[in-house]
Structure formats: structure tokens, C-alpha cells
mmCIF file of C-alpha atoms and ligand atoms in Angstrom:
data_model
loop_
_atom_site.group_PDB
_atom_site.id
_atom_site.type_symbol
_atom_site.label_atom_id
_atom_site.label_comp_id
_atom_site.label_asym_id
_atom_site.label_seq_id
_atom_site.Cartn_x
_atom_site.Cartn_y
_atom_site.Cartn_z
ATOM 1 C CA MET A 310 -14.509 13.035 -7.784
ATOM 2 C CA ASP A 311 -14.873 12.544 -4.052
ATOM 3 C CA LYS A 312 -11.713 13.493 -2.252
ATOM 4 C CA PRO A 313 -10.007 10.711 -0.332
ATOM 5 C CA SER A 314 -9.320 11.808 3.206
ATOM 6 C CA ARG A 315 -6.226 13.918 3.474
ATOM 7 C CA VAL A 316 -2.892 12.450 4.452
ATOM 8 C CA ILE A 317 -2.016 13.616 7.920
ATOM 9 C CA LYS A 318 1.260 15.471 7.759
ATOM 10 C CA PRO A 319 3.845 14.308 10.284
ATOM 11 C CA SER A 320 3.673 17.732 11.935
ATOM 12 C CA MET A 321 0.039 17.004 12.807
ATOM 13 C CA LEU A 322 0.853 13.888 14.828
ATOM 14 C CA GLY A 323 0.028 14.161 18.519
ATOM 15 C CA ARG A 324 3.671 14.346 19.392
ATOM 16 C CA ARG A 325 3.241 14.527 23.133
ATOM 17 C CA THR A 326 0.857 11.562 23.075
ATOM 18 C CA LEU A 327 3.310 9.626 20.960
ATOM 19 C CA LEU A 328 6.265 10.324 23.237
ATOM 20 C CA ARG A 329 4.263 9.412 26.308
ATOM 21 C CA GLY A 330 3.256 6.161 24.613
ATOM 22 C CA ILE A 331 6.830 5.287 23.851
ATOM 23 C CA ALA A 332 8.018 6.222 27.346
ATOM 24 C CA THR A 333 5.504 3.931 29.025
ATOM 25 C CA GLY A 334 5.870 0.959 26.738
ATOM 26 C CA THR A 335 2.667 -0.056 25.026
ATOM 27 C CA GLY A 336 0.625 3.049 24.469
ATOM 28 C CA ILE A 337 -2.293 4.484 22.652
ATOM 29 C CA ILE A 338 -1.716 7.176 20.110
ATOM 30 C CA ALA A 339 -4.379 9.631 19.048
ATOM 31 C CA LEU A 340 -3.904 10.186 15.353
ATOM 32 C CA GLY A 341 -6.474 11.910 13.246
ATOM 33 C CA GLY A 342 -9.147 11.339 15.869
ATOM 34 C CA ALA A 343 -8.888 7.554 16.145
ATOM 35 C CA THR A 344 -6.805 5.660 18.654
ATOM 36 C CA HIS A 345 -4.350 2.980 17.706
ATOM 37 C CA VAL A 346 -2.194 0.640 19.658
ATOM 38 C CA LEU A 347 1.486 1.377 19.476
ATOM 39 C CA ALA A 348 3.828 -1.534 19.589
ATOM 40 C CA ASP A 349 5.752 -1.670 22.867
ATOM 41 C CA ASP A 350 9.076 -0.059 23.520
ATOM 42 C CA ASP A 351 10.905 -3.331 23.229
ATOM 43 C CA ALA A 352 9.458 -4.095 19.830
ATOM 44 C CA SER A 353 10.449 -0.627 18.611
ATOM 45 C CA ARG A 354 13.996 -1.038 19.857
ATOM 46 C CA ARG A 355 14.229 -4.489 18.324
ATOM 47 C CA ALA A 356 12.904 -3.194 15.029
ATOM 48 C CA SER A 357 15.486 -0.414 14.866
ATOM 49 C CA SER A 358 18.309 -2.928 15.104
ATOM 50 C CA LEU A 359 16.789 -5.540 12.785
ATOM 51 C CA LYS A 360 17.899 -5.667 9.175
ATOM 52 C CA ARG A 361 16.065 -6.947 6.128
ATOM 53 C CA PRO A 362 17.734 -9.542 3.898
ATOM 54 C CA ASP A 363 18.645 -6.663 1.560
ATOM 55 C CA GLY A 364 20.503 -4.930 4.407
ATOM 56 C CA ARG A 365 18.052 -2.093 4.927
ATOM 57 C CA PRO A 366 16.675 -1.544 8.457
ATOM 58 C CA ARG A 367 13.262 -3.034 9.230
ATOM 59 C CA LEU A 368 12.182 0.378 10.508
ATOM 60 C CA PRO A 369 12.801 3.089 7.886
ATOM 61 C CA PRO A 370 13.984 6.508 9.126
ATOM 62 C CA SER A 371 11.527 8.540 11.254
ATOM 63 C CA GLN A 372 8.954 5.709 11.413
ATOM 64 C CA PHE A 373 7.321 4.351 14.591
ATOM 65 C CA LEU A 374 5.537 1.035 15.081
ATOM 66 C CA LEU A 375 1.858 0.282 15.147
ATOM 67 C CA GLN A 376 0.577 -3.232 15.749
ATOM 68 C CA ARG A 377 -2.050 -3.194 13.002
ATOM 69 C CA LEU A 378 -2.891 -1.154 9.939
ATOM 70 C CA ARG A 379 -4.570 2.102 10.714
ATOM 71 C CA PRO A 380 -7.565 2.736 8.416
ATOM 72 C CA MET A 381 -6.554 5.924 6.594
ATOM 73 C CA GLY A 382 -9.850 6.624 4.874
ATOM 74 C CA GLY A 383 -10.479 7.430 1.246
ATOM 75 C CA SER A 384 -13.511 7.371 -0.986
ATOM 76 C CA GLU A 385 -14.784 3.797 -0.665
ATOM 77 C CA GLY A 386 -15.754 1.558 -3.535
ATOM 78 C CA ASP A 387 -18.257 -1.310 -3.656
ATOM 79 C CA PRO A 388 -16.951 -3.840 -1.081
ATOM 80 C CA SER A 389 -18.815 -6.855 -2.446
ATOM 81 C CA ALA A 390 -16.772 -9.636 -4.020
ATOM 82 C CA LYS A 391 -19.779 -10.495 -6.169
ATOM 83 C CA ASN A 392 -19.585 -7.189 -8.042
ATOM 84 C CA PHE A 393 -15.793 -7.084 -8.234
ATOM 85 C CA LYS A 394 -14.130 -6.686 -11.624
ATOM 86 C CA LEU A 395 -10.469 -6.029 -12.267
ATOM 87 C CA ARG A 396 -9.414 -4.653 -15.622
ATOM 88 C CA VAL A 397 -5.823 -5.263 -16.713
ATOM 89 C CA TYR A 398 -5.007 -3.229 -19.785
ATOM 90 C CA GLY A 399 -2.913 -0.563 -21.472
ATOM 91 C CA GLU A 400 0.533 -1.401 -22.826
ATOM 92 C CA VAL A 401 -0.285 -5.128 -23.151
ATOM 93 C CA GLU A 402 -1.061 -7.519 -25.996
ATOM 94 C CA ALA A 403 -3.930 -9.306 -24.275
ATOM 95 C CA PRO A 404 -5.984 -7.005 -22.053
ATOM 96 C CA PHE A 405 -8.499 -8.825 -19.860
ATOM 97 C CA GLU A 406 -11.019 -8.377 -17.099
ATOM 98 C CA ILE A 407 -11.485 -10.865 -14.263
ATOM 99 C CA ASP A 408 -14.029 -11.250 -11.503
ATOM 100 C CA PHE A 409 -13.344 -12.315 -7.916
ATOM 101 C CA ALA A 410 -13.741 -16.064 -8.579
ATOM 102 C CA GLU A 411 -11.284 -15.871 -11.470
ATOM 103 C CA LEU A 412 -8.821 -13.960 -9.304
ATOM 104 C CA LEU A 413 -8.986 -16.812 -6.768
ATOM 105 C CA GLU A 414 -8.250 -19.310 -9.544
ATOM 106 C CA MET A 415 -4.900 -17.649 -10.203
ATOM 107 C CA PRO A 416 -1.825 -18.703 -8.201
ATOM 108 C CA GLN A 417 -2.264 -17.432 -4.632
ATOM 109 C CA VAL A 418 0.636 -16.020 -2.649
ATOM 110 C CA GLU A 419 0.714 -15.784 1.130
ATOM 111 C CA GLN A 420 3.208 -13.253 2.344
ATOM 112 C CA THR A 421 4.417 -11.585 5.483
ATOM 113 C CA CYS A 422 5.799 -8.107 4.932
ATOM 114 C CA ASP A 423 6.224 -4.683 6.522
ATOM 115 C CA VAL A 424 4.065 -1.696 5.585
ATOM 116 C CA HIS A 425 5.125 1.957 5.905
ATOM 117 C CA CYS A 426 2.758 4.928 5.874
ATOM 118 C CA VAL A 427 4.011 8.418 5.062
ATOM 119 C CA THR A 428 2.311 9.647 8.281
ATOM 120 C CA LYS A 429 5.163 7.735 9.971
ATOM 121 C CA TRP A 430 3.549 4.550 11.207
ATOM 122 C CA THR A 431 4.993 1.177 10.262
ATOM 123 C CA VAL A 432 3.447 -2.254 10.773
ATOM 124 C CA LEU A 433 5.906 -5.151 10.819
ATOM 125 C CA ASP A 434 5.060 -8.689 9.756
ATOM 126 C CA SER A 435 1.646 -7.996 8.290
ATOM 127 C CA HIS A 436 0.187 -11.073 6.661
ATOM 128 C CA TRP A 437 -1.487 -10.982 3.258
ATOM 129 C CA THR A 438 -2.950 -13.253 0.604
ATOM 130 C CA GLY A 439 -3.265 -12.293 -3.027
ATOM 131 C CA VAL A 440 -2.088 -12.621 -6.601
ATOM 132 C CA ARG A 441 1.231 -11.274 -7.824
ATOM 133 C CA VAL A 442 0.972 -8.221 -10.077
ATOM 134 C CA ALA A 443 3.690 -9.994 -12.107
ATOM 135 C CA ASP A 444 1.331 -12.915 -12.781
ATOM 136 C CA LEU A 445 -1.389 -10.519 -13.958
ATOM 137 C CA ALA A 446 1.162 -8.774 -16.212
ATOM 138 C CA ALA A 447 2.205 -12.109 -17.701
ATOM 139 C CA ARG A 448 -1.405 -13.110 -18.297
ATOM 140 C CA ALA A 449 -2.005 -9.795 -20.112
ATOM 141 C CA LYS A 450 1.205 -10.266 -22.103
ATOM 142 C CA MET A 451 2.671 -6.967 -21.013
ATOM 143 C CA LYS A 452 4.669 -5.295 -23.764
ATOM 144 C CA ARG A 453 8.383 -4.579 -23.337
ATOM 145 C CA THR A 454 7.532 -0.907 -23.847
ATOM 146 C CA ALA A 455 5.574 -0.779 -20.556
ATOM 147 C CA ARG A 456 7.480 1.305 -17.989
ATOM 148 C CA HIS A 457 4.834 2.314 -15.446
ATOM 149 C CA VAL A 458 1.907 0.703 -13.712
ATOM 150 C CA ILE A 459 -1.094 2.822 -12.838
ATOM 151 C CA PHE A 460 -3.214 1.278 -10.072
ATOM 152 C CA GLU A 461 -6.810 2.450 -10.299
ATOM 153 C CA GLY A 462 -8.977 2.547 -7.175
ATOM 154 C CA ALA A 463 -12.603 3.554 -6.727
ATOM 155 C CA ASN A 464 -13.804 7.056 -7.591
ATOM 156 C CA GLY A 465 -10.759 8.112 -9.559
ATOM 157 C CA TYR A 466 -7.970 7.334 -7.069
ATOM 158 C CA THR A 467 -4.775 6.327 -8.865
ATOM 159 C CA SER A 468 -1.168 5.651 -7.940
ATOM 160 C CA ASN A 469 1.808 5.213 -10.227
ATOM 161 C CA VAL A 470 4.582 2.665 -9.670
ATOM 162 C CA LEU A 471 7.563 1.797 -11.861
ATOM 163 C CA VAL A 472 7.046 -1.514 -13.670
ATOM 164 C CA ARG A 473 10.220 -2.875 -12.089
ATOM 165 C CA GLU A 474 8.789 -2.290 -8.612
ATOM 166 C CA ALA A 475 5.213 -3.249 -9.432
ATOM 167 C CA LEU A 476 6.433 -6.609 -10.775
ATOM 168 C CA ALA A 477 8.549 -7.373 -7.701
ATOM 169 C CA PRO A 478 7.473 -10.700 -6.168
ATOM 170 C CA THR A 479 6.139 -8.870 -3.093
ATOM 171 C CA SER A 480 3.765 -6.630 -5.092
ATOM 172 C CA LEU A 481 0.289 -8.132 -4.839
ATOM 173 C CA VAL A 482 -3.317 -7.645 -5.637
ATOM 174 C CA ALA A 483 -4.427 -8.605 -2.115
ATOM 175 C CA HIS A 484 -7.786 -9.873 -0.872
ATOM 176 C CA ARG A 485 -6.938 -11.161 2.626
ATOM 177 C CA TYR A 486 -5.255 -9.407 5.556
ATOM 178 C CA GLU A 487 -4.352 -11.163 8.817
ATOM 179 C CA GLY A 488 -6.264 -14.305 7.939
ATOM 180 C CA ALA A 489 -9.560 -12.646 7.057
ATOM 181 C CA PRO A 490 -11.111 -11.165 3.940
ATOM 182 C CA LEU A 491 -9.930 -7.603 3.475
ATOM 183 C CA ALA A 492 -12.130 -5.292 5.555
ATOM 184 C CA ARG A 493 -13.996 -2.460 3.879
ATOM 185 C CA PRO A 494 -11.862 0.423 5.234
ATOM 186 C CA HIS A 495 -8.760 -1.346 3.948
ATOM 187 C CA GLY A 496 -10.087 -1.638 0.393
ATOM 188 C CA ALA A 497 -12.513 -4.591 0.233
ATOM 189 C CA PRO A 498 -12.711 -6.750 -1.668
ATOM 190 C CA VAL A 499 -9.275 -6.197 -3.286
ATOM 191 C CA ARG A 500 -6.419 -3.714 -2.987
ATOM 192 C CA ALA A 501 -2.952 -3.263 -4.392
ATOM 193 C CA LEU A 502 -0.039 -3.965 -2.031
ATOM 194 C CA VAL A 503 3.391 -2.551 -2.849
ATOM 195 C CA PRO A 504 5.045 -2.951 0.548
ATOM 196 C CA ASP A 505 8.413 -1.368 -0.201
ATOM 197 C CA LEU A 506 6.931 2.023 -1.148
ATOM 198 C CA TYR A 507 4.942 4.337 1.121
ATOM 199 C CA PHE A 508 1.465 2.917 1.572
ATOM 200 C CA TRP A 509 -0.360 5.542 -0.515
ATOM 201 C CA LYS A 510 0.919 3.635 -3.578
ATOM 202 C CA SER A 511 -1.196 0.636 -2.460
ATOM 203 C CA ALA A 512 -4.531 1.598 -4.013
ATOM 204 C CA LYS A 513 -7.586 0.305 -2.145
ATOM 205 C CA TRP A 514 -10.893 -0.786 -3.759
ATOM 206 C CA LEU A 515 -8.829 -1.740 -6.783
ATOM 207 C CA SER A 516 -10.625 -1.764 -10.130
ATOM 208 C CA GLY A 517 -7.869 -1.502 -12.710
ATOM 209 C CA ILE A 518 -4.209 -2.044 -13.453
ATOM 210 C CA ARG A 519 -3.046 -0.062 -16.433
ATOM 211 C CA PHE A 520 0.384 -0.538 -17.955
ATOM 212 C CA SER A 521 1.845 2.529 -19.607
ATOM 213 C CA ALA A 522 4.884 3.596 -21.590
ATOM 214 C CA VAL A 523 4.676 7.037 -20.006
ATOM 215 C CA ASP A 524 4.390 8.026 -16.377
ATOM 216 C CA GLN A 525 1.129 9.351 -14.982
ATOM 217 C CA PRO A 526 1.455 10.784 -11.470
ATOM 218 C CA GLY A 527 -1.472 9.676 -9.311
ATOM 219 C CA TYR A 528 -3.852 11.242 -6.822
ATOM 220 C CA TRP A 529 -1.294 12.143 -4.132
ATOM 221 C CA GLU A 530 1.621 12.548 -6.521
ATOM 222 C CA VAL A 531 -0.071 15.518 -8.206
ATOM 223 C CA ARG A 532 -0.854 16.959 -4.749
ATOM 224 C CA GLY A 533 2.727 17.366 -3.640
ATOM 225 C CA TYR A 534 3.701 13.875 -2.587
ATOM 226 C CA ASN A 535 6.818 12.245 -4.003
ATOM 227 C CA ASN A 536 6.511 10.512 -7.347
ATOM 228 C CA HIS A 537 8.552 7.504 -6.210
ATOM 229 C CA ALA A 538 7.907 7.190 -2.436
ATOM 230 C CA ASP A 539 10.839 5.133 -1.103
ATOM 231 C CA PRO A 540 10.511 4.986 2.731
ATOM 232 C CA TRP A 541 14.251 4.396 3.261
ATOM 233 C CA ARG A 542 15.089 7.575 1.372
ATOM 234 C CA GLU A 543 12.206 9.392 3.052
ATOM 235 C CA GLU A 544 10.785 10.308 -0.321
ATOM 236 C CA ARG A 545 7.709 11.875 1.280
ATOM 237 C CA TYR A 546 7.079 15.113 -0.556
ATOM 238 C CA GLY A 547 7.728 16.148 -4.139
HETATM 239 N N1 MTE B 1312 -8.647 3.970 -3.483
HETATM 240 C C1 MTE B 1312 -7.861 4.526 -2.534
HETATM 241 N N2 MTE B 1312 -6.751 3.874 -2.167
HETATM 242 C C2 MTE B 1312 -5.939 4.387 -1.236
HETATM 243 C C3 MTE B 1312 -6.220 5.631 -0.626
HETATM 244 C C4 MTE B 1312 -7.411 6.299 -1.022
HETATM 245 O O1 MTE B 1312 -7.727 7.396 -0.538
HETATM 246 N N3 MTE B 1312 -8.210 5.709 -1.967
HETATM 247 N N4 MTE B 1312 -5.366 6.136 0.330
HETATM 248 C C5 MTE B 1312 -3.964 5.676 0.301
HETATM 249 C C6 MTE B 1312 -3.237 6.059 1.462
HETATM 250 S S1 MTE B 1312 -2.819 7.707 1.553
HETATM 251 C C7 MTE B 1312 -2.804 5.149 2.385
HETATM 252 S S2 MTE B 1312 -1.756 5.610 3.639
HETATM 253 C C8 MTE B 1312 -3.279 3.754 2.370
HETATM 254 C C9 MTE B 1312 -3.949 3.444 3.699
HETATM 255 O O2 MTE B 1312 -4.422 2.135 3.719
HETATM 256 P P1 MTE B 1312 -5.231 1.630 4.982
HETATM 257 O O3 MTE B 1312 -6.418 2.531 5.157
HETATM 258 O O4 MTE B 1312 -5.603 0.224 4.714
HETATM 259 O O5 MTE B 1312 -4.288 1.746 6.155
HETATM 260 O O6 MTE B 1312 -4.170 3.500 1.314
HETATM 261 C C10 MTE B 1312 -3.883 4.155 0.101
HETATM 262 N N5 MTE B 1312 -4.819 3.688 -0.880
HETATM 263 MO MO1 MO B 1313 -1.414 7.812 3.403
#
């Protein structure tokens, strides 16, 4: 298996660059070699005081704002919609496989949500289009014994999410980001999106959703990252 690019540990962030960026308002941060636009000071301050409907802060502890997703790498899959197949199987009564056209025939959800990466960047109000994982589970007639969802990306990447969280209305199989088809570095043509867990759970170049009665820690979870990954509890490492 090709190794997805390594998660950059928070200690590796260009701390001086980051602080300078924050001090001067809008700034550029050098992170893993690429540059990314930080949200301005004002936006950061606003975000720290904003609360979600569930009472949690918009900006989870130790996170800073970026204006757009940073491409975090990984071993890419085939980006063409024409060749796309998604297999939904495992602890279900009616496993199925759908292509891209069939995915578009399912109920489409447009959603605005926040995304939190374990390397400490957060993007607020990102805009996505996709199909609810819950709708795919219903179509597959998920069994009551299913407890875990294993998202399968290209080249062996997997992530594990509790069924309860994977079936939340905000958990999507997404094919559009910010009004355009998902770009290749972000998982084209289709990725998982589980916005309330650290972003490594959101498998790119998605090829399968497997329901399971037993847990199966994924690519990063077996490499020392937290099995659950709640950004508000800073569940970063295992
Ligand atoms: N298939 C696959 N999905 C993946 C990864 C990967 O390496 N391969 N990396 C994960 C990690 S660690 C993060 S932080 C996010 C980054 O998504 P982005 O590149 O769109 O920002 O994708 C996740 N999904
Ligand atoms: Mo990541």
C-alpha cells in the first residue's frame, strides 16, 4: 500500500509564521511547504466567541482558522466520475454498488459546516453537496447489529466511525465543495464528510462504506491517532 502523506504534528507548525500572521491580521502560513491564507484576526476572534446550536464553540480548543481547505495529500484514487463505484456492504441485508449517476439520483443535501483538521486548522462555513450516509444505510437495509462504519478510500486507506456519528444528518458522501465538483486533491470524485470529527475520518477517493458489528481502527487510528477523534475533547492521539 502507498502511504498517504503523514499528518503534520502540531509541533511541526511554523509557529513563528503563524503568530506573525495572527498579529498582522490576514496572513500567510507556511505549513508543510505550501502556503495557505489564514482568516483575519477579526474572524478568529469572532469564531472564538461564537457558539454552535449545540452550545459548543465554533472554534474547538487549540484550532486556528484557514479560509479554505488545505490539501493534506494522501495516495490518490481515480478522479473520474465515469469510473466511480461505491460499494455499500457488510452488516446490511441488501448490499449494493452504485455509480456516480446513481449517486446523483439519490436525495442531494447541500450543507454548510465547519471542518477541523488535527494539524490545528479549522475552516468555518464550508459548503458541500452530497448524499447522507444515513440514506445509503437505509437503502442497504443496515442491520441493527451494525455498530461501526468503515469508510474505504483508495489504496487501502480506511477510517472508522461509530454508526451513531456516521448516520448523523451532517455526515455525507460528498461530491461538490464550494460550488464546484470536488477537486482531485480533496478526493475526487467523491469523499466522506464527517464534519464533527477530526478531518482524517473523512476518507477521500471513497470507494466503499462497510458496516460492521465490530470496530476496525483505520489507517491513522492504528498509527497512534485517537480512535474517536472529537475535536472539542482534543482527541488527537491514542
Ligand atoms: N483516501 C484518503 N483519505 C484521506 C486521507 C488520505 O491520506 N487518504 N487523509 C485524511 C486526512 S489525514 C485529512 S486531514 C483529510 C484532508 O483532506 P483535504 O486534503 O481535503 O484537506 O483527508 C483525510 N482523508
Ligand atoms: Mo490529517
